[in-house]
GROMACS .gro file of C-alpha atoms in nm:
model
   82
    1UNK     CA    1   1.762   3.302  12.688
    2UNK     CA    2   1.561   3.134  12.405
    3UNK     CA    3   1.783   2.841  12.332
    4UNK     CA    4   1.879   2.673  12.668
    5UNK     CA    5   1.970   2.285  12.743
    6UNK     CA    6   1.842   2.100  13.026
    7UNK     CA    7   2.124   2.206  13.243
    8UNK     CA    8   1.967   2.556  13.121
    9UNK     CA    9   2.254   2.705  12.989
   10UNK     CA   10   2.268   2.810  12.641
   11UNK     CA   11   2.563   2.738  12.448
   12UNK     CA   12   2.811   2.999  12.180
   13UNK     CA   13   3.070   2.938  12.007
   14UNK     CA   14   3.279   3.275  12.034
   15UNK     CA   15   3.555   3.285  11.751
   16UNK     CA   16   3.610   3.654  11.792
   17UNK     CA   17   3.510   3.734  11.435
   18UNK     CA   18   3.469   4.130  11.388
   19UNK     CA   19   3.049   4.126  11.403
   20UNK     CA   20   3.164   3.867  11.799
   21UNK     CA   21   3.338   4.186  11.904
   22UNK     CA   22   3.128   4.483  11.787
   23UNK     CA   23   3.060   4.719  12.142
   24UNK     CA   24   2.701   4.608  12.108
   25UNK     CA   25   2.752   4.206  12.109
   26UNK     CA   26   3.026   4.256  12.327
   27UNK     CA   27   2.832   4.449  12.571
   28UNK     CA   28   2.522   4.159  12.541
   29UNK     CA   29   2.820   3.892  12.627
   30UNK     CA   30   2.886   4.104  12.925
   31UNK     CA   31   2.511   4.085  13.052
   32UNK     CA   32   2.427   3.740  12.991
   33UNK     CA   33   2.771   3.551  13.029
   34UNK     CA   34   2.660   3.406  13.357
   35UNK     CA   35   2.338   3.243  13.117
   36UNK     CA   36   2.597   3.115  12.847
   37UNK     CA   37   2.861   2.835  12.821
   38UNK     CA   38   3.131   2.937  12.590
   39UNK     CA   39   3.317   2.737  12.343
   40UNK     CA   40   3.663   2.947  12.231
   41UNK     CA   41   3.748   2.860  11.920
   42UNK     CA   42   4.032   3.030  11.670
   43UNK     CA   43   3.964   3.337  11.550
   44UNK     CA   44   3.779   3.327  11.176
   45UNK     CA   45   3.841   2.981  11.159
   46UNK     CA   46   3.668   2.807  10.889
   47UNK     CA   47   3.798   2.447  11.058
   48UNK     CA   48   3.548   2.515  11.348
   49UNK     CA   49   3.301   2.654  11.174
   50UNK     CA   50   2.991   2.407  11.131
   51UNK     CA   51   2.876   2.595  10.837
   52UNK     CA   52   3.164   2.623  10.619
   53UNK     CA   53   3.137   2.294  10.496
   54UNK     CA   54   2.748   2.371  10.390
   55UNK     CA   55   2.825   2.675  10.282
   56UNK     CA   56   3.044   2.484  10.025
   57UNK     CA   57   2.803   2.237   9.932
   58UNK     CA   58   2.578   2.468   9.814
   59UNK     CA   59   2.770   2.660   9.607
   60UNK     CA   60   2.913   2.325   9.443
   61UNK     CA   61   2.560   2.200   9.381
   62UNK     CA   62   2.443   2.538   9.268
   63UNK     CA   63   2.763   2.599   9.050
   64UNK     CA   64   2.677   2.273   8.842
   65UNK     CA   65   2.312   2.336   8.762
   66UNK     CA   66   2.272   2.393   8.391
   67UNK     CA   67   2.151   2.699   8.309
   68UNK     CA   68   2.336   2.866   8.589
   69UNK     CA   69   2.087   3.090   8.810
   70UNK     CA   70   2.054   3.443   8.608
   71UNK     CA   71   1.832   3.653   8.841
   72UNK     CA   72   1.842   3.669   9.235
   73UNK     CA   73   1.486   3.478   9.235
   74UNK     CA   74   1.655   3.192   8.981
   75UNK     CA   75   1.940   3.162   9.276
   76UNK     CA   76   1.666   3.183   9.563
   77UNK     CA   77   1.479   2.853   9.391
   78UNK     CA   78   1.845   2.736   9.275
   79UNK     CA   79   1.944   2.718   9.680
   80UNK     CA   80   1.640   2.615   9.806
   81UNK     CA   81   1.659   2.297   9.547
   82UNK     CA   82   1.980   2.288   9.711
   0.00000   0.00000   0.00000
């Protein structure tokens, strides 16, 4: 386990969203739950989700740049500005 604390557990947050419960991840959960502690947390809910919120922030900050990002490379430097 790459990420561990210094009790040496590593930590997920399991929210059951379709790529949580593919056979693969589920099988990995299977192998290693005795290495993780597990946070449950609604399924697909953005409320729980860390990320949502930064997800959102970027596409505010990159929605109000003038000119708006016209080729994937623009929106690469637009996100990274970000």
């Amino acid at each position: 386990m790459s990420i561990v604390h210094s009790d040496e557990f590593g930590q997920l947050q399991q929210d059951s969203a379709t790529p949580h419960t593919s056979r693969v991840a589920t099988k990995w959960l299977q192998e290693h739950s005795s290495d993780l502690r597990h946070f449950h947390c609604p399924p697909k809910s953005p409320d729980m989700n860390i990320i949502e919120p930064i997800w959102v922030a970027l596409q505010c900050a990159v929605q109000k740049r003038s000119p708006p990002p016209g080729t994937p490379m623009d929106l690469r430097t637009a996100l990274q500005d970000s």
